[in-house]
XYZ file of C-alpha atoms in Angstrom:
667
model
C -50.577 -80.151 50.038
C -48.005 -81.148 52.284
C -47.389 -77.141 52.978
C -51.493 -77.040 53.660
C -50.844 -80.022 56.069
C -47.772 -78.644 57.949
C -49.720 -75.674 58.497
C -52.431 -77.623 59.923
C -50.484 -79.191 62.911
C -49.712 -76.232 64.850
C -53.601 -75.152 64.687
C -54.143 -78.745 66.136
C -51.915 -78.730 68.584
C -52.742 -75.489 69.933
C -56.504 -76.624 70.331
C -55.909 -78.414 73.719
C -54.027 -75.199 74.914
C -57.128 -72.948 74.051
C -59.747 -75.227 75.284
C -57.683 -75.571 78.869
C -57.688 -72.019 78.660
C -61.390 -71.507 78.200
C -61.942 -74.119 80.927
C -59.895 -72.274 83.202
C -61.198 -68.896 82.562
C -65.152 -70.284 82.657
C -64.288 -71.732 85.986
C -62.883 -68.575 87.514
C -65.455 -66.520 86.204
C -68.116 -68.441 87.988
C -66.128 -68.726 90.914
C -65.973 -64.585 91.050
C -69.894 -64.470 90.576
C -70.405 -67.035 93.180
C -67.946 -64.823 95.706
C -70.003 -61.832 95.280
C -73.398 -63.510 95.738
C -71.762 -65.383 98.868
C -70.548 -61.800 100.436
C -74.115 -60.257 99.386
C -75.849 -62.663 101.130
C -74.313 -61.651 104.818
C -75.792 -58.489 103.706
C -79.378 -56.884 104.031
C -79.176 -55.915 100.548
C -77.455 -56.190 97.139
C -74.612 -54.174 96.702
C -71.042 -53.858 94.809
C -69.944 -51.221 97.561
C -69.158 -53.098 100.572
C -69.032 -51.328 103.679
C -66.237 -49.388 105.093
C -65.906 -47.369 108.667
C -66.414 -48.591 112.154
C -69.944 -49.336 112.027
C -71.211 -52.717 112.817
C -72.054 -53.667 109.236
C -68.478 -53.088 108.180
C -67.133 -54.980 111.186
C -69.485 -57.792 110.467
C -68.425 -57.694 106.783
C -64.585 -57.546 107.471
C -64.508 -59.927 110.677
C -67.194 -62.549 109.519
C -68.105 -62.424 105.927
C -65.141 -61.942 104.248
C -63.180 -64.874 106.681
C -65.847 -67.151 106.159
C -65.546 -66.548 102.070
C -61.592 -66.942 102.610
C -62.096 -70.419 104.571
C -64.668 -71.810 102.461
C -61.841 -71.069 99.446
C -59.329 -72.655 101.542
C -61.147 -75.564 102.439
C -62.589 -76.411 99.176
C -58.940 -76.283 97.438
C -57.336 -78.772 99.982
C -60.546 -81.251 100.255
C -60.351 -81.142 95.931
C -56.396 -81.139 95.707
C -56.496 -84.198 98.600
C -59.140 -86.275 96.831
C -57.568 -85.797 93.223
C -54.323 -87.160 94.797
C -56.077 -89.956 96.215
C -57.646 -90.907 93.132
C -54.737 -90.737 90.932
C -52.628 -92.464 93.586
C -55.201 -95.585 93.446
C -56.341 -94.934 90.126
C -60.046 -95.321 91.472
C -62.434 -92.518 90.865
C -64.479 -93.338 94.039
C -61.538 -92.721 96.410
C -61.850 -89.634 98.631
C -61.181 -89.036 102.225
C -64.512 -89.693 102.879
C -65.033 -92.988 101.314
C -61.374 -94.119 102.393
C -62.641 -93.558 106.007
C -60.058 -90.387 106.668
C -62.752 -87.953 107.634
C -64.665 -90.125 110.367
C -60.988 -90.937 111.619
C -59.683 -87.836 111.865
C -63.719 -86.670 113.226
C -63.078 -89.511 115.774
C -59.489 -88.503 116.757
C -60.417 -84.860 117.489
C -63.533 -85.615 119.327
C -61.800 -87.946 121.971
C -58.903 -85.635 122.009
C -61.422 -82.560 122.933
C -62.637 -84.775 125.443
C -59.881 -86.299 127.240
C -57.526 -83.092 126.516
C -59.319 -80.149 125.843
C -56.151 -77.824 126.358
C -54.127 -79.870 123.730
C -57.150 -80.390 121.230
C -57.405 -76.394 121.032
C -54.169 -75.691 120.446
C -52.796 -78.716 118.287
C -55.905 -80.866 117.705
C -54.660 -81.133 113.986
C -52.249 -83.664 115.140
C -54.995 -85.656 116.829
C -57.089 -85.390 113.767
C -54.206 -86.412 111.435
C -53.647 -89.522 114.037
C -57.569 -90.889 113.805
C -56.946 -90.397 109.716
C -54.000 -92.194 109.764
C -55.279 -95.341 111.840
C -58.588 -95.359 109.639
C -56.731 -95.225 106.331
C -54.095 -97.609 107.579
C -56.608 -100.362 108.323
C -58.602 -99.601 104.887
C -55.368 -100.012 102.740
C -54.406 -103.160 104.915
C -58.220 -104.691 104.481
C -58.048 -104.026 100.717
C -54.585 -105.120 99.914
C -52.567 -103.746 97.104
C -54.792 -105.633 94.113
C -58.075 -103.979 95.911
C -57.092 -100.504 96.092
C -58.428 -99.649 92.437
C -61.599 -101.617 92.727
C -64.424 -101.848 95.114
C -62.860 -103.910 98.206
C -61.244 -100.608 99.136
C -64.888 -98.699 98.898
C -66.097 -101.746 101.120
C -63.434 -101.452 103.505
C -64.041 -97.838 104.060
C -67.707 -97.877 104.247
C -67.261 -100.535 106.941
C -64.967 -98.300 108.927
C -67.312 -95.460 108.517
C -70.045 -97.531 109.849
C -67.657 -98.424 112.814
C -66.123 -95.026 113.576
C -69.604 -93.450 113.381
C -71.071 -95.819 116.060
C -68.086 -94.683 118.208
C -68.691 -91.078 117.713
C -72.020 -91.369 118.569
C -71.503 -93.248 121.766
C -68.896 -90.454 122.773
C -71.543 -87.922 122.153
C -74.382 -89.841 124.270
C -71.884 -90.348 126.953
C -70.724 -86.565 127.348
C -73.889 -84.947 126.017
C -72.970 -81.690 128.383
C -69.628 -81.684 127.216
C -70.269 -82.351 123.526
C -73.030 -80.093 122.882
C -71.250 -77.452 121.297
C -69.433 -79.985 119.138
C -72.666 -80.782 117.201
C -72.480 -78.006 114.959
C -68.582 -78.543 114.161
C -69.250 -81.963 113.200
C -71.731 -80.921 110.427
C -69.571 -78.850 108.994
C -69.535 -75.227 109.948
C -67.542 -72.575 108.035
C -68.894 -69.328 110.216
C -66.265 -67.068 111.966
C -65.864 -64.462 113.858
C -62.324 -63.017 113.185
C -59.634 -64.098 111.106
C -57.796 -66.357 113.571
C -58.917 -69.562 112.278
C -58.155 -68.608 108.579
C -54.492 -66.963 109.954
C -54.252 -70.865 111.583
C -55.561 -72.864 108.475
C -53.524 -71.184 105.664
C -50.124 -71.947 106.630
C -50.391 -75.580 106.845
C -52.010 -76.025 103.765
C -48.719 -74.731 102.087
C -47.546 -78.417 101.051
C -50.477 -78.491 98.809
C -48.157 -75.966 96.557
C -45.663 -78.156 96.666
C -47.526 -81.033 95.400
C -48.754 -79.075 92.637
C -44.809 -78.926 91.593
C -43.312 -82.609 92.542
C -46.527 -84.826 92.289
C -47.314 -84.277 88.610
C -44.227 -86.801 87.531
C -44.361 -89.164 90.477
C -48.452 -89.507 89.268
C -47.691 -89.857 85.667
C -45.374 -92.812 86.211
C -47.746 -94.290 88.759
C -50.649 -94.820 85.620
C -47.886 -97.274 84.008
C -47.621 -99.364 86.983
C -45.538 -99.963 90.013
C -43.006 -102.059 88.311
C -43.018 -99.804 85.323
C -42.563 -96.638 87.552
C -39.767 -98.190 89.385
C -37.909 -99.214 86.038
C -38.056 -95.422 85.251
C -36.635 -94.345 88.831
C -39.285 -93.746 90.834
C -38.653 -94.995 94.598
C -42.257 -96.296 94.716
C -43.128 -96.450 98.387
C -41.523 -93.979 99.854
C -43.389 -91.781 97.055
C -46.614 -93.327 97.465
C -46.162 -92.834 101.527
C -45.495 -89.307 101.307
C -48.191 -88.271 98.787
C -50.669 -90.172 101.119
C -49.490 -88.342 104.141
C -49.856 -85.122 102.438
C -53.459 -85.834 101.288
C -54.243 -86.848 104.851
C -52.588 -84.069 106.535
C -54.750 -81.346 104.390
C -57.723 -83.406 105.138
C -57.036 -83.433 108.787
C -56.213 -79.538 109.087
C -59.378 -78.345 107.278
C -61.553 -80.922 109.468
C -59.811 -79.706 112.782
C -60.743 -76.250 111.051
C -64.504 -76.397 109.763
C -65.627 -79.722 110.723
C -66.684 -82.819 108.624
C -67.286 -81.655 105.100
C -67.851 -84.433 103.079
C -68.197 -85.349 99.397
C -66.001 -82.216 98.188
C -62.969 -84.329 97.507
C -64.919 -86.919 95.697
C -67.087 -84.623 93.708
C -64.212 -81.999 92.557
C -61.836 -84.463 90.818
C -64.586 -86.419 88.893
C -65.729 -82.969 87.493
C -62.195 -82.160 86.564
C -61.746 -85.588 84.908
C -65.585 -84.844 83.279
C -64.504 -81.337 82.295
C -61.535 -82.357 80.261
C -58.643 -82.395 82.450
C -56.390 -85.315 81.712
C -52.724 -84.580 82.705
C -51.833 -85.297 86.150
C -50.853 -81.522 87.039
C -53.839 -80.299 85.200
C -56.350 -82.246 87.309
C -54.679 -81.469 90.483
C -54.945 -77.707 89.670
C -58.616 -77.849 88.184
C -59.896 -80.131 91.331
C -58.447 -77.520 93.667
C -59.932 -75.030 91.547
C -63.631 -76.771 91.630
C -63.447 -77.716 95.071
C -63.416 -73.973 95.997
C -66.390 -73.503 93.558
C -68.373 -76.274 94.917
C -67.654 -75.699 98.733
C -68.235 -71.887 98.078
C -71.503 -72.347 96.055
C -72.674 -74.791 98.990
C -71.869 -72.200 101.492
C -73.691 -69.453 99.479
C -76.803 -72.209 99.350
C -76.523 -72.879 103.604
C -76.074 -68.773 103.784
C -79.616 -68.542 101.796
C -81.527 -71.146 103.677
C -80.344 -69.917 107.169
C -82.093 -66.638 106.366
C -85.022 -68.127 104.471
C -85.640 -70.856 107.728
C -84.225 -68.462 110.269
C -82.307 -71.614 111.226
C -78.446 -72.176 111.265
C -77.771 -74.394 108.537
C -74.210 -76.273 108.855
C -72.473 -75.898 105.221
C -71.662 -79.751 105.581
C -75.519 -80.496 105.406
C -76.235 -78.595 101.963
C -72.531 -80.287 100.935
C -74.186 -83.542 101.197
C -77.428 -82.753 99.810
C -75.469 -81.859 96.609
C -72.670 -85.132 96.921
C -75.245 -88.032 97.912
C -76.718 -87.611 94.318
C -73.656 -87.095 92.605
C -72.187 -90.314 94.287
C -75.450 -92.464 93.211
C -75.024 -90.905 89.504
C -71.048 -92.022 90.062
C -71.896 -95.612 90.933
C -74.036 -95.704 87.537
C -70.899 -95.181 85.937
C -69.305 -98.375 87.470
C -69.233 -101.719 85.463
C -71.656 -104.551 86.245
C -68.491 -106.449 85.313
C -66.709 -105.811 88.665
C -65.833 -109.448 90.136
C -68.198 -110.529 92.904
C -65.476 -112.978 94.298
C -63.455 -110.293 95.427
C -66.211 -108.957 97.593
C -67.232 -112.588 99.178
C -66.871 -113.173 102.708
C -65.128 -116.614 103.713
C -66.976 -119.746 103.772
C -67.494 -122.193 106.603
C -68.357 -125.539 107.319
C -70.268 -127.327 105.172
C -73.229 -128.883 107.358
C -74.704 -127.528 110.250
C -74.533 -130.381 113.175
C -77.759 -130.381 115.560
C -74.891 -129.876 118.296
C -74.248 -126.111 116.787
C -77.832 -125.575 117.136
C -78.296 -126.665 120.862
C -74.949 -124.846 121.868
C -76.684 -121.497 120.351
C -79.975 -122.049 121.519
C -78.575 -122.759 125.425
C -76.431 -119.521 125.177
C -79.443 -117.546 123.671
C -81.424 -118.601 126.769
C -78.535 -117.903 129.313
C -77.713 -114.650 127.627
C -81.544 -113.841 128.361
C -81.693 -115.043 132.022
C -78.466 -113.236 132.913
C -80.023 -109.995 131.411
C -82.826 -110.762 133.538
C -81.820 -111.563 136.769
C -78.211 -110.141 136.948
C -78.693 -106.763 139.540
C -76.132 -104.800 141.634
C -76.798 -105.070 145.184
C -75.406 -103.518 148.165
C -72.635 -106.578 148.324
C -71.836 -106.355 144.681
C -73.464 -107.818 141.335
C -75.929 -110.600 142.738
C -77.855 -113.396 140.403
C -81.451 -113.379 141.929
C -84.988 -113.211 140.118
C -85.981 -109.179 139.938
C -88.604 -107.700 142.006
C -91.799 -106.466 140.229
C -90.399 -103.102 139.427
C -87.334 -104.712 137.737
C -89.156 -107.160 135.654
C -91.541 -104.374 134.606
C -88.788 -102.754 133.489
C -86.398 -105.430 131.718
C -88.566 -107.701 130.209
C -89.852 -105.317 127.442
C -86.221 -104.490 126.563
C -85.322 -108.184 126.371
C -88.131 -108.812 124.285
C -87.354 -105.915 121.705
C -83.975 -106.823 121.694
C -84.203 -110.314 120.850
C -87.069 -109.326 118.108
C -85.217 -106.677 116.279
C -82.314 -109.405 116.375
C -84.252 -111.701 114.493
C -85.922 -109.327 112.355
C -82.781 -107.619 111.146
C -80.982 -111.150 110.802
C -83.913 -112.187 108.801
C -84.134 -109.158 106.653
C -80.251 -109.707 105.493
C -81.036 -113.481 104.694
C -83.715 -112.281 102.149
C -81.647 -109.531 100.877
C -78.679 -111.275 100.194
C -80.862 -114.384 98.477
C -82.816 -111.975 96.632
C -80.039 -109.845 95.137
C -77.184 -112.825 94.822
C -75.059 -110.351 96.562
C -73.131 -111.923 99.953
C -72.859 -107.776 101.027
C -76.617 -107.166 100.900
C -78.092 -106.139 104.576
C -80.245 -103.076 105.895
C -77.676 -101.234 106.766
C -75.182 -101.697 103.810
C -78.077 -100.841 101.347
C -79.189 -97.965 103.248
C -82.517 -99.209 104.151
C -82.058 -98.678 107.912
C -80.779 -95.225 107.284
C -83.688 -94.375 104.758
C -85.931 -95.564 107.257
C -84.357 -93.459 110.023
C -84.191 -90.330 107.658
C -87.828 -90.217 107.253
C -88.717 -90.796 111.026
C -86.424 -88.171 111.689
C -88.217 -85.987 109.270
C -91.466 -86.934 111.114
C -90.252 -86.196 114.458
C -88.694 -82.881 113.491
C -92.105 -81.730 111.895
C -94.710 -83.259 114.101
C -92.735 -83.085 117.896
C -92.685 -86.139 120.035
C -96.088 -86.392 120.796
C -97.184 -88.445 117.800
C -93.595 -89.816 117.244
C -94.632 -93.284 118.378
C -97.459 -92.760 116.060
C -95.959 -91.978 113.137
C -92.706 -93.373 113.395
C -93.672 -97.314 111.879
C -95.423 -95.402 108.981
C -92.750 -93.632 107.936
C -90.119 -95.769 108.597
C -91.902 -98.193 106.549
C -92.202 -95.063 103.734
C -88.277 -94.560 104.211
C -87.603 -98.587 103.433
C -89.962 -98.715 100.337
C -88.175 -95.531 98.602
C -84.722 -96.874 99.266
C -85.561 -100.481 97.713
C -87.368 -98.716 95.097
C -84.010 -96.665 94.092
C -81.915 -99.888 94.411
C -84.365 -101.763 91.896
C -84.231 -98.481 90.065
C -80.479 -98.420 89.815
C -79.777 -102.062 90.452
C -81.703 -103.806 87.532
C -79.842 -102.526 84.458
C -76.080 -104.044 86.457
C -77.529 -106.933 87.774
C -77.366 -105.630 91.329
C -73.746 -105.498 91.644
C -72.147 -105.358 95.125
C -70.473 -102.329 94.353
C -73.107 -100.708 92.942
C -75.113 -101.550 96.376
C -72.557 -100.679 98.747
C -72.490 -96.980 97.173
C -75.956 -96.290 97.236
C -75.767 -97.535 101.140
C -72.998 -94.670 101.611
C -74.960 -92.029 99.694
C -77.900 -92.942 101.860
C -75.593 -93.097 105.230
C -74.194 -90.031 104.504
C -77.419 -87.855 104.048
C -78.546 -89.806 107.345
C -75.316 -88.786 109.054
C -76.017 -85.151 107.797
C -79.613 -84.815 108.719
C -78.888 -86.050 112.404
C -76.074 -83.275 112.748
C -78.184 -80.904 111.143
C -81.094 -81.872 114.126
C -78.668 -82.204 116.740
C -77.497 -78.715 116.051
C -80.533 -77.039 116.760
C -80.308 -78.019 120.377
C -83.956 -78.676 120.884
C -85.494 -81.179 123.210
C -86.597 -83.329 120.362
C -83.510 -83.311 118.829
C -81.791 -84.868 122.286
C -84.738 -87.340 122.350
C -83.743 -88.229 118.726
C -79.914 -88.955 119.421
C -81.027 -91.946 122.186
C -83.303 -93.232 119.444
C -80.826 -92.963 116.596
C -78.474 -94.863 118.864
C -80.468 -97.856 118.940
C -82.095 -97.997 122.532
C -84.263 -100.512 124.139
C -84.775 -98.957 127.548
C -87.539 -96.323 126.000
C -89.373 -99.227 124.548
C -92.875 -99.968 126.803
C -94.482 -103.310 127.317
C -96.862 -102.384 124.471
C -94.525 -101.599 122.027
C -92.248 -104.225 122.568
C -95.128 -106.611 122.219
C -95.886 -105.233 119.191
C -92.736 -105.622 117.877
C -92.441 -109.154 118.930
C -96.066 -110.556 117.591
C -94.926 -108.303 114.282
C -91.299 -109.682 113.481
C -93.107 -113.510 114.353
C -95.579 -113.229 111.952
C -93.303 -111.754 109.352
C -90.685 -114.023 109.989
C -93.732 -116.783 109.940
C -94.232 -115.310 106.282
C -90.636 -115.926 105.153
C -90.686 -119.169 106.095
C -93.856 -119.453 103.604
C -91.630 -118.435 100.882
C -88.580 -120.721 101.345
C -89.544 -122.726 97.851
C -89.276 -119.306 95.991
C -86.304 -118.321 97.816
C -84.503 -121.446 96.932
C -85.392 -121.039 93.135
C -84.461 -117.598 93.025
C -80.948 -118.353 94.506
C -80.225 -121.024 91.621
C -81.266 -117.556 89.333
C -84.069 -115.843 87.534
C -84.268 -118.280 84.651
C -84.355 -121.529 86.617
C -87.227 -119.923 89.122
C -89.466 -118.756 85.924
C -88.811 -122.415 84.123
C -90.122 -124.057 87.408
C -93.032 -121.824 87.004
C -92.381 -119.296 89.391
C -93.507 -115.571 88.641
C -90.159 -113.812 89.512
C -91.215 -110.264 89.250
C -94.491 -110.879 91.548
C -92.309 -112.939 94.015
C -89.395 -110.758 94.392
C -91.813 -107.517 94.816
C -93.601 -109.854 97.866
C -90.411 -110.352 99.575
C -89.218 -107.032 99.269
C -92.047 -105.675 100.710
C -91.414 -108.279 103.498
C -87.991 -106.913 104.112
C -89.283 -103.427 104.267
C -91.923 -104.569 106.641
C -89.222 -106.158 109.267
C -86.824 -103.035 109.116
C -89.620 -100.595 109.258
C -91.116 -102.160 112.176
C -87.783 -102.785 113.921
C -86.085 -99.458 113.091
C -89.304 -97.116 114.323
C -89.340 -98.931 117.630
C -85.594 -99.507 118.200
C -83.673 -97.139 115.999
C -81.206 -98.547 113.061
C -78.538 -100.833 113.898
C -75.529 -101.054 111.846
C -74.074 -104.660 110.667
C -76.157 -107.330 112.437
C -78.071 -107.850 109.312
C -75.143 -108.421 107.546
C -73.141 -110.815 109.852
C -75.730 -113.092 111.373
C -76.538 -114.424 108.039
C -73.057 -114.757 106.993
C -72.497 -116.374 110.677
C -75.288 -119.160 109.913
C -73.714 -119.955 106.627
C -70.245 -120.372 108.120
C -71.337 -122.847 110.627
C -72.850 -125.072 107.914
C -76.511 -123.483 107.346
C -76.328 -123.092 103.524
C -79.704 -123.828 102.241
C -83.037 -121.480 103.333
C -84.380 -123.652 105.613
C -81.397 -124.034 107.777
C -79.833 -120.114 107.121
C -82.976 -118.429 108.311
C -83.830 -120.027 111.846
C -80.218 -120.392 112.565
C -79.630 -116.508 111.465
C -82.645 -115.269 113.505
C -81.310 -117.311 116.494
C -77.491 -115.632 116.312
C -79.333 -112.378 115.726
C -81.532 -112.911 118.804
C -78.595 -113.819 120.673
C -75.951 -111.066 119.885
C -78.566 -108.332 120.351
C -79.204 -109.708 123.633
C -75.552 -109.955 124.581
C -75.407 -106.224 123.615
C -78.562 -105.140 125.784
C -76.600 -106.778 128.702
C -73.340 -105.206 128.199
C -74.591 -101.634 127.473
C -76.885 -101.726 130.552
C -73.868 -102.902 133.074
C -70.379 -101.992 131.516
C -70.092 -98.532 133.010
C -73.370 -99.044 135.383
C -75.477 -96.772 136.620
C -74.724 -95.119 133.213
C -76.357 -97.023 129.864
C -74.811 -97.517 126.459
C -77.477 -97.941 123.574
C -78.064 -101.415 122.533
C -77.562 -100.451 118.791
C -73.842 -98.416 119.523
C -73.052 -101.873 121.601
C -74.283 -104.126 118.415
C -72.618 -101.534 116.007
C -69.221 -102.020 117.859
C -69.588 -105.674 118.746
C -70.360 -106.705 114.939
C -68.634 -103.903 113.298
C -65.448 -104.724 114.829
C -65.852 -108.520 113.866
C -66.621 -107.625 110.170
C -63.485 -105.702 110.357
C -61.492 -108.615 111.759
C -63.118 -110.616 109.332
C -62.258 -108.561 106.431
C -58.666 -108.452 107.661
C -58.260 -112.309 108.255
C -59.714 -112.725 104.758
C -56.691 -110.446 103.435
C -54.157 -111.943 105.311
C -55.090 -115.557 105.342
């Protein structure tokens, strides 16, 4: 019997090796088949005998199709390897260059360099991209701290950084439309090539990836034991961490410089590698690079197919996001509901709100509105004077729409935070604004500007309801955990950004009009629309005040609310519908605005408004004040040019939110 057992052990030891060999063989076979499909999609007919000679078809094949395929393989390998390295370093399966803010930082850095130093960016743009990525990731890691890297705080910090840098990037694009029009397709991630120059540029810069496959596995294996244990086994911890982080960001920056923003590959490939059985550090690194090549090449083949079918150029990044966003939602379901809420709570403030605070905020709001109405540029400089009839007709609608939008988003944020027991719930973080904007964008592209203002409210409401349904469906099982809500919002925001880049890449008049609306503008709002927005928001806020007792009970818990006779499901559904109406009305007329719905309720609670009866009106007052202030800054900062209100509000509130998280981390 012993002889039989001893004979079985070598067989058992070989099983993992055989499984790994089969896994790699199947993946390589799939990669070969997709490569053949990819090459044939660039031709007019299917063939295994690719063109030779000096014909146009042969030149197109050798100078466009082949370089494009090789570029997809290089970029996919770089992003997959980079994502696996980051996930193993942080022990966090939701970390990637996208979720850490590295991709958006690199994009913004390269965008600014392309405008300020075009000659430098054309030759050394990867250094600008690396600087942007390092700055973004450095802030994210500082916010999350050592204990938050392996959990949801780093994802929250990364999303906040993505929203803030995205707002800055859109501001740069709007202020330099003529110079940046050619960057729209690049911003959406385009693998199209006209020769081998970019391939020749990129592959030497990815050679550190080969060194990583050789040197990194030992360090990554020791890090799984913990920092102290790794140091005890001879690992020089901080130099190793810094070197591996820099190598990952270098590969990401080089890839973004070559082809633009392509998200989700660095998130999806390592998770697929783990699901397929890659367990050792070296195996996961190598297999993630291989799967990155497979996923990106398949996405590019799909982009080629859609481009042929629709007759328009479809960027590869758009297709990758259409695949990756649902994957992120699926990964979010794997997160445990037991993730602590305390690690995501924001700092608390006073226990009571004094009457002096109310008077100061009301006075500041009135003064800001008066300055926005009366401040004007005269030949002798800036003057305060009552506006003329023409200025009056132009200014009062935008002031009314700004104040109404701010109060509406603030009240929506209060309702969401109370309903979901989540201090991070807001229309932008949960993706409601993104969902509304996405459906409005689709309606604009389908029906044009003629019916835009008529269909926009309906489309925005449909988008908000779809997002709310997704949140309820995904969140009920996990009790609406903050981490899940953040990930859903991140996926929807990525989809919106992809659709935006796709629309802008077409360069039509509708797409350029869409850019101004998506930036959150009030100068396009007419007097009738401002009145509709003001009256609609006022009525909806009045309804929210009617539900104050229900909100108090729901805040205490569903069990307590049910024991007091409240129909919890019906009440929650009615209040979520109220939130959807508020978000749809504001987004359809003004556009999406980030951070305001999160910060206004928090600021009200910090000032002492703990109960619903106080928090709702105080948050509404703060929201109106912030939007009026943003409108005044956007109109006067670079006069006679204007910065859209939504961009200024997102930058102001986003910067405050980042500072708030930093203060929480360092205090």
